[in-house]
PDB file of C-alpha atoms in Angstrom:
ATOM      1  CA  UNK W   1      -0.843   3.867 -21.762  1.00 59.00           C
ATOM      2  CA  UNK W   2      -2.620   4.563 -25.191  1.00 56.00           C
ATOM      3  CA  UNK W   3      -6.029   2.999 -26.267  1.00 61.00           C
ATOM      4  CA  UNK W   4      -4.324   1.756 -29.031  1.00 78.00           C
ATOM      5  CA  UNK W   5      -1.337  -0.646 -27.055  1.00 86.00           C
ATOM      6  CA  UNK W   6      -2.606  -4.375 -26.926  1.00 94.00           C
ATOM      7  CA  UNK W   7      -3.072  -6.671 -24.106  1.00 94.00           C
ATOM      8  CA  UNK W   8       0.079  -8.386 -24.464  1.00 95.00           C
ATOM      9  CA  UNK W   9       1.896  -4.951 -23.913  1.00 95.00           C
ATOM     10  CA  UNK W  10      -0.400  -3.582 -21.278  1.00 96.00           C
ATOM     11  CA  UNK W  11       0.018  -6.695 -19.550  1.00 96.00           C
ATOM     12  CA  UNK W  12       4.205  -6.278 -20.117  1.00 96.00           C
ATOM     13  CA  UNK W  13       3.940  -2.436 -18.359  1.00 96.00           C
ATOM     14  CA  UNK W  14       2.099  -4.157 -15.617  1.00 97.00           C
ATOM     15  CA  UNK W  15       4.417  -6.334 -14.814  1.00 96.00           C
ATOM     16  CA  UNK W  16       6.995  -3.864 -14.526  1.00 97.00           C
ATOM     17  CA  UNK W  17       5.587  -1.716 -12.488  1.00 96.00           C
ATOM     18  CA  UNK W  18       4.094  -4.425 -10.356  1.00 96.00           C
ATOM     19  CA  UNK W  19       7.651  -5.724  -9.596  1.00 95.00           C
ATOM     20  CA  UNK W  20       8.678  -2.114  -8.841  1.00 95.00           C
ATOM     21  CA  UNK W  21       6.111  -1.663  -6.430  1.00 95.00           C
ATOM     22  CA  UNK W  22       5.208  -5.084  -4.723  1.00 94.00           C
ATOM     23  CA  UNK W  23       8.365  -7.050  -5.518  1.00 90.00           C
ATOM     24  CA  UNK W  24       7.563 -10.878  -5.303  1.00 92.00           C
ATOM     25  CA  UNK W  25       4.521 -10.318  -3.307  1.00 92.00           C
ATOM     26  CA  UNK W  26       2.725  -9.025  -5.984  1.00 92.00           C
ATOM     27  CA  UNK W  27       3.550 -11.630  -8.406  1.00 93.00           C
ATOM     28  CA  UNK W  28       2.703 -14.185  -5.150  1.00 95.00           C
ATOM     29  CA  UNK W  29      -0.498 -12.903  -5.332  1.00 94.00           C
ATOM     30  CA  UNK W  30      -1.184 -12.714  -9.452  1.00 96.00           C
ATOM     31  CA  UNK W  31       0.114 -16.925  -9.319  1.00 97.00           C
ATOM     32  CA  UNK W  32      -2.189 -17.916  -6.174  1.00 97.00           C
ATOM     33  CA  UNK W  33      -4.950 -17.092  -9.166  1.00 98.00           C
ATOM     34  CA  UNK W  34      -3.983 -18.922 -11.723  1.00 97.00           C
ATOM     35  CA  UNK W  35      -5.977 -21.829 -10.942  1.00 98.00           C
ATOM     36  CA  UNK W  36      -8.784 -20.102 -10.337  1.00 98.00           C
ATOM     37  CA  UNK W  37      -9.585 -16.877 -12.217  1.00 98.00           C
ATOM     38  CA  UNK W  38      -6.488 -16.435 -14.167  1.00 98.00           C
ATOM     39  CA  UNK W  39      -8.005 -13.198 -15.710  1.00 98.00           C
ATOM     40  CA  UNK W  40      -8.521 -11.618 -12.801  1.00 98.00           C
ATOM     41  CA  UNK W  41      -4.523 -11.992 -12.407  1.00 97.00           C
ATOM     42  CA  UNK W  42      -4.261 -10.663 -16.024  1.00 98.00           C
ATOM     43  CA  UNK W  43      -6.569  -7.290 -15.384  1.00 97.00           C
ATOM     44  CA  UNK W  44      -4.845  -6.410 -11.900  1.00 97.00           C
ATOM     45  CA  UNK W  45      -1.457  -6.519 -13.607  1.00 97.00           C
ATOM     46  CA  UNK W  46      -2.836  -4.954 -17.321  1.00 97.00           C
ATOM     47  CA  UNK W  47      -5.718  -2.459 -16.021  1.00 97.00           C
ATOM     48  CA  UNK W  48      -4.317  -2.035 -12.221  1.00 96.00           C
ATOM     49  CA  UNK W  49      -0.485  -1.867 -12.775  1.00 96.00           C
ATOM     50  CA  UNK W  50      -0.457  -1.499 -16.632  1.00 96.00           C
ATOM     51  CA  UNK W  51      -3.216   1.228 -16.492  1.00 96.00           C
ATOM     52  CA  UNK W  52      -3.321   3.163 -13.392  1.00 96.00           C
ATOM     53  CA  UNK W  53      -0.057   2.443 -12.000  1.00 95.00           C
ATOM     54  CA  UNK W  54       1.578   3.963 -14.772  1.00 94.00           C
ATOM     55  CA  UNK W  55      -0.062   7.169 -14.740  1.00 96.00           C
ATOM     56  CA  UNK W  56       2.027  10.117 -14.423  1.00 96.00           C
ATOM     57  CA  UNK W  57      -0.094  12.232 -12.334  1.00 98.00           C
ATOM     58  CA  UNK W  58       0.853  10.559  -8.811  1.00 98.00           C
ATOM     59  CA  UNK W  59       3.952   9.137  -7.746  1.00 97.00           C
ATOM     60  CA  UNK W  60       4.151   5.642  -6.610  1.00 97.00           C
ATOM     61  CA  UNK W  61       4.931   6.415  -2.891  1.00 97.00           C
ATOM     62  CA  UNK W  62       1.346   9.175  -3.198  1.00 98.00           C
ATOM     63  CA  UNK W  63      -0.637   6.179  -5.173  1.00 98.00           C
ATOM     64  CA  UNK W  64       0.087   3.969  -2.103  1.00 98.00           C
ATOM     65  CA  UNK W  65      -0.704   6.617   0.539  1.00 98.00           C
ATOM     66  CA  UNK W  66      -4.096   6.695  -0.886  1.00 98.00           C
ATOM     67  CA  UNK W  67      -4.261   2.958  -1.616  1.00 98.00           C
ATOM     68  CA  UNK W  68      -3.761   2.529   2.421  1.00 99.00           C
ATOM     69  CA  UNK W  69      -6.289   4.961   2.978  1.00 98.00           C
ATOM     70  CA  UNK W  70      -9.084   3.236   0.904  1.00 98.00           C
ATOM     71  CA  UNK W  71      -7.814  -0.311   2.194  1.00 99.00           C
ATOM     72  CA  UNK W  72      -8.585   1.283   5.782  1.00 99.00           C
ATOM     73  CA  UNK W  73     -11.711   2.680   5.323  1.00 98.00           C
ATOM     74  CA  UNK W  74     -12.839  -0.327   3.792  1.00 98.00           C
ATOM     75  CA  UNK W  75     -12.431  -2.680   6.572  1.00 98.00           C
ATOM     76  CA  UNK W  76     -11.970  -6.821   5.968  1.00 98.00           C
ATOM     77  CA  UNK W  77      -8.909  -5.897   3.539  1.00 98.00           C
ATOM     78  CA  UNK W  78      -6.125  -7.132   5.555  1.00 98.00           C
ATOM     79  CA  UNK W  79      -4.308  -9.150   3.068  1.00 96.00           C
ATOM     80  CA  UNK W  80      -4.766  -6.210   0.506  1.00 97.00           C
ATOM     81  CA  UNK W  81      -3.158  -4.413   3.351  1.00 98.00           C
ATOM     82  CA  UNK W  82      -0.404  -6.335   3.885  1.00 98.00           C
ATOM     83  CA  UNK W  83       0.754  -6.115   0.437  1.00 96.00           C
ATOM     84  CA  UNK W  84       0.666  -2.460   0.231  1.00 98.00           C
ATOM     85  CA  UNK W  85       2.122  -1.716   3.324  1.00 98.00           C
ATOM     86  CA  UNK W  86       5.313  -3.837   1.831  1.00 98.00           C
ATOM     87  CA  UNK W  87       5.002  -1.713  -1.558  1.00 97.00           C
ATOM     88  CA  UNK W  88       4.259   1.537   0.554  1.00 98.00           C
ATOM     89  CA  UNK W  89       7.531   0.750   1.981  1.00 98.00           C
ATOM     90  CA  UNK W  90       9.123  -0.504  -1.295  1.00 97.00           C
ATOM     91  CA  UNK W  91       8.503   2.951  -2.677  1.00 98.00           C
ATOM     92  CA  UNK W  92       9.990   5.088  -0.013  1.00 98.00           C
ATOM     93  CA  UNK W  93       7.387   5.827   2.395  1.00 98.00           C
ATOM     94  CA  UNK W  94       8.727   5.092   5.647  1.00 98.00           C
ATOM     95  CA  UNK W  95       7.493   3.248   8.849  1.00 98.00           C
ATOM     96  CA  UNK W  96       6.465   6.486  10.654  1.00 98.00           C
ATOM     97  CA  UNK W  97       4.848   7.975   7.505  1.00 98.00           C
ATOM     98  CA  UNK W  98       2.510   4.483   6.991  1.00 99.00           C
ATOM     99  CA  UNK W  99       1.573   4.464  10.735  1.00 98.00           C
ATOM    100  CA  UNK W 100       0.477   8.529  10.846  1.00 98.00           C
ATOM    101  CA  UNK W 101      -1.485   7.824   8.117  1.00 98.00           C
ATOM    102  CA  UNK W 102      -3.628   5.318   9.643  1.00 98.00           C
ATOM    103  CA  UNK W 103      -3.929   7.270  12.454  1.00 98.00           C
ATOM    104  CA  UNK W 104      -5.552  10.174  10.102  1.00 98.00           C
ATOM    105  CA  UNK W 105      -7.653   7.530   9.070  1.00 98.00           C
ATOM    106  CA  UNK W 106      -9.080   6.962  11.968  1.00 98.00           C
ATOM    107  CA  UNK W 107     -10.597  10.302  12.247  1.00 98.00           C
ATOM    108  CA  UNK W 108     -12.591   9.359   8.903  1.00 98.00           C
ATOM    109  CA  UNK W 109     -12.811   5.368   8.985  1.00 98.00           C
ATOM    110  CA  UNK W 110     -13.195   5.407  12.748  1.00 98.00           C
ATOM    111  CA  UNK W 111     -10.604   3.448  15.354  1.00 98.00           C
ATOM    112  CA  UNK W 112     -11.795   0.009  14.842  1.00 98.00           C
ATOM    113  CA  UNK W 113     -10.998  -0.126  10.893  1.00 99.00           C
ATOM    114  CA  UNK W 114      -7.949   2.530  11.956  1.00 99.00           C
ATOM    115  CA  UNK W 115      -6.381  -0.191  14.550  1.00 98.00           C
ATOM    116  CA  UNK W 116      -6.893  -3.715  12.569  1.00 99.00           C
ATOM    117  CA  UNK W 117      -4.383  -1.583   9.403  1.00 99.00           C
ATOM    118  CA  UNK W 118      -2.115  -0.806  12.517  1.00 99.00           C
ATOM    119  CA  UNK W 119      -1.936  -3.922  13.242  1.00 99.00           C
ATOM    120  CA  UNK W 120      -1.318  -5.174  10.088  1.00 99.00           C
ATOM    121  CA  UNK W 121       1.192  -2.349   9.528  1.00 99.00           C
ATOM    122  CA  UNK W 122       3.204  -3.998  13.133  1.00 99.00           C
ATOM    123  CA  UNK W 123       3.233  -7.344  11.736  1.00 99.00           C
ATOM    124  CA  UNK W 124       4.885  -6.411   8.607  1.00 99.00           C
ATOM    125  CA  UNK W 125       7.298  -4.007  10.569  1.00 99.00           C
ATOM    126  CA  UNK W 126       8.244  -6.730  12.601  1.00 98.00           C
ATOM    127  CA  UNK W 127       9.250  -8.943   9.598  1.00 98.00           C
ATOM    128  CA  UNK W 128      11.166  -6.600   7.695  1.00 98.00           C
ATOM    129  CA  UNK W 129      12.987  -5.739  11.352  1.00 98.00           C
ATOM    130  CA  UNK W 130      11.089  -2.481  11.610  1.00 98.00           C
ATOM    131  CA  UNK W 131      10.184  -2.542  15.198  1.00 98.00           C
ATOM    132  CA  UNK W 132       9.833  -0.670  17.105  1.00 97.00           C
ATOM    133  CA  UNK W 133       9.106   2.748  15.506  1.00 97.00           C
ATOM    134  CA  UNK W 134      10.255   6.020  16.512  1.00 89.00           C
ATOM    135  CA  UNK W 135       7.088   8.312  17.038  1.00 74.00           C
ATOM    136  CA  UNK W 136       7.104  11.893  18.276  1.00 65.00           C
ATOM    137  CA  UNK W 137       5.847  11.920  22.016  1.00 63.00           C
ATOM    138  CA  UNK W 138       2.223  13.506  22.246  1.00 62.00           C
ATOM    139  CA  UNK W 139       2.132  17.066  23.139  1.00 60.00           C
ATOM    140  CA  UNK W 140       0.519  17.318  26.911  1.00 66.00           C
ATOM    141  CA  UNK W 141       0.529  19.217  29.833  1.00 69.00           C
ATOM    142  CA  UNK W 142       3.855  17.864  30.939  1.00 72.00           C
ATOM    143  CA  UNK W 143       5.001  17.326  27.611  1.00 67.00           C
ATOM    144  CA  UNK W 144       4.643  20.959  25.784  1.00 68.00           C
ATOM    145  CA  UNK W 145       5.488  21.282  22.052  1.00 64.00           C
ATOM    146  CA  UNK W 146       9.312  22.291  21.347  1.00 66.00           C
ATOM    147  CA  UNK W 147       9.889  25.223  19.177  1.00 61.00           C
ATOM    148  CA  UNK W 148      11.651  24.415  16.457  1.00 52.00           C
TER     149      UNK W 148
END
């Protein structure tokens, strides 16, 4: 958006594209602050949705690869997690996409950090009815690569 658009309609882009990412859990989390730090709500959904959401330069399925990425590396974000593992799947990335990213991660972020987002990743798997998912069988010894 523009420098010259006002709150009001940075705030209303927000809010689109936060309910075209997260869905409900988004706006779940934007209400659980209203009676504490209601303008914290209001810059997530005007600066983080309105903002750099709606940026053209990365698609919404790319913005939440990365967003996973940073969640992970960061460590003690398993809520943020949680939500954008829903919205990673919300904009198209699927189950087996999410879970070899984390495990890329962990080459960076290290195993620990790597395994608590895999775990987070399982539990929202499981509730969407996700489980269990398909993964190509390691290449070993006894279990050679396939040409294609």
């Amino acid at each position: 958006m523009s420098g010259s658009t006002t709150r009001e309609e940075r705030f209303a882009q927000g809010l689109k594209v936060l309910r075209s990412v997260d869905g409900e859990i988004g706006q779940r989390v934007i209400d659980s602050l209203a009676d504490i730090n209601p303008e914290m709500g209001h810059q997530i959904v005007a600066w983080g949705f309105g903002e750099i959401y709606s940026r053209p330069e990365l698609q919404p399925r790319d913005r939440q690869l990365v967003t996973l990425g940073m969640l992970t590396a960061l460590g003690g974000c398993e809520p943020q997690l949680e939500v954008h593992i829903n919205a990673a799947l919300n904009v198209g990335l699927t189950p087996q996409q999410i879970v070899e990213a984390l495990l890329h991660s962990a080459g960076y972020c290290g195993f620990p950090r790597a395994l608590n987002a895999t775990f987070v990743a399982k539990k929202v798997f499981d509730e969407r009815g996700l489980l269990p998912v398909d993964q190509q069988q390691p290449t070993t010894r006894e279990n050679p690569p396939t040409s294609a």
